[in-house]
XYZ file of C-alpha atoms in Angstrom:
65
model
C -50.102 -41.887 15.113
C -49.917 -42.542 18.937
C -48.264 -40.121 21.003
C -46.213 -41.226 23.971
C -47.322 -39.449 27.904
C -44.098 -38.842 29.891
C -44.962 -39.042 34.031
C -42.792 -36.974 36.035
C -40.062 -39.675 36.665
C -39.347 -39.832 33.167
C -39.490 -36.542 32.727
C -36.428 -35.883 35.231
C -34.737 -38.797 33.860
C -34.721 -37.645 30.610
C -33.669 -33.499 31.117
C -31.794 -34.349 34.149
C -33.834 -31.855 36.111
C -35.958 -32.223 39.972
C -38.837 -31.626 40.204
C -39.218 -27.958 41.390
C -36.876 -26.880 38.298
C -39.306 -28.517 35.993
C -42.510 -26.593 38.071
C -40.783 -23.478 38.006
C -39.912 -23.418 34.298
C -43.782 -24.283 33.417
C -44.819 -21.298 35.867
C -41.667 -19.015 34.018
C -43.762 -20.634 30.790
C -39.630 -22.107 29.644
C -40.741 -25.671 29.869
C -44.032 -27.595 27.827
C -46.961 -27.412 29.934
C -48.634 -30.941 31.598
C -51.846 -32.666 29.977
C -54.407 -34.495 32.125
C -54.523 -38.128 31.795
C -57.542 -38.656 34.242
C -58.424 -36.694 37.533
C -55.745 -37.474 39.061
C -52.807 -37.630 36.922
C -51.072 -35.927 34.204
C -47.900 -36.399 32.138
C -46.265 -34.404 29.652
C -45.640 -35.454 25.583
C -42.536 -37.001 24.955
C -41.872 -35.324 21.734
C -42.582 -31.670 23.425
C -40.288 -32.919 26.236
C -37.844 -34.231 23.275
C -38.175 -30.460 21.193
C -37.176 -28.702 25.169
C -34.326 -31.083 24.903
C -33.466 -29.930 21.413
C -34.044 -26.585 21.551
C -31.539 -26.249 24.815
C -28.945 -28.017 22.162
C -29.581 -25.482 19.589
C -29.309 -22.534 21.687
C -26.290 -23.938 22.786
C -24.750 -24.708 19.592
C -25.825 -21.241 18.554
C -23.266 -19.534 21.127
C -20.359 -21.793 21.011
C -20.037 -20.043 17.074
């Protein structure tokens, strides 16, 4: 099973965030945390990018009730 790397591009693309929000929620530890590709690169897993996603959706969900 292959797991897909996200680079930060993506990453805003998909959440519709820039790139300080995303920084800030890693640092607030409310966003998945970056894994190093090589020395000087790193990306972030789509499917914990793809659970943030979800989870925003649930807790959203959750309130409308």
């Amino acid at each position: 099973m292959g797991a897909s790397i996200l680079r930060l591009p993506q990453v805003k693309s998909k959440t519709g965030l820039g790139r300080s929000t995303i920084y800030n929620l890693i640092a607030e530890g409310n966003f998945p945390k970056q894994i190093k590709i090589s020395a000087r690169s790193s990306g972030w897993l789509e499917s914990e990018v793809q659970e943030w996603i979800n989870s925003r959706v649930a807790e959203r969900d959750s309130e409308v009730g």
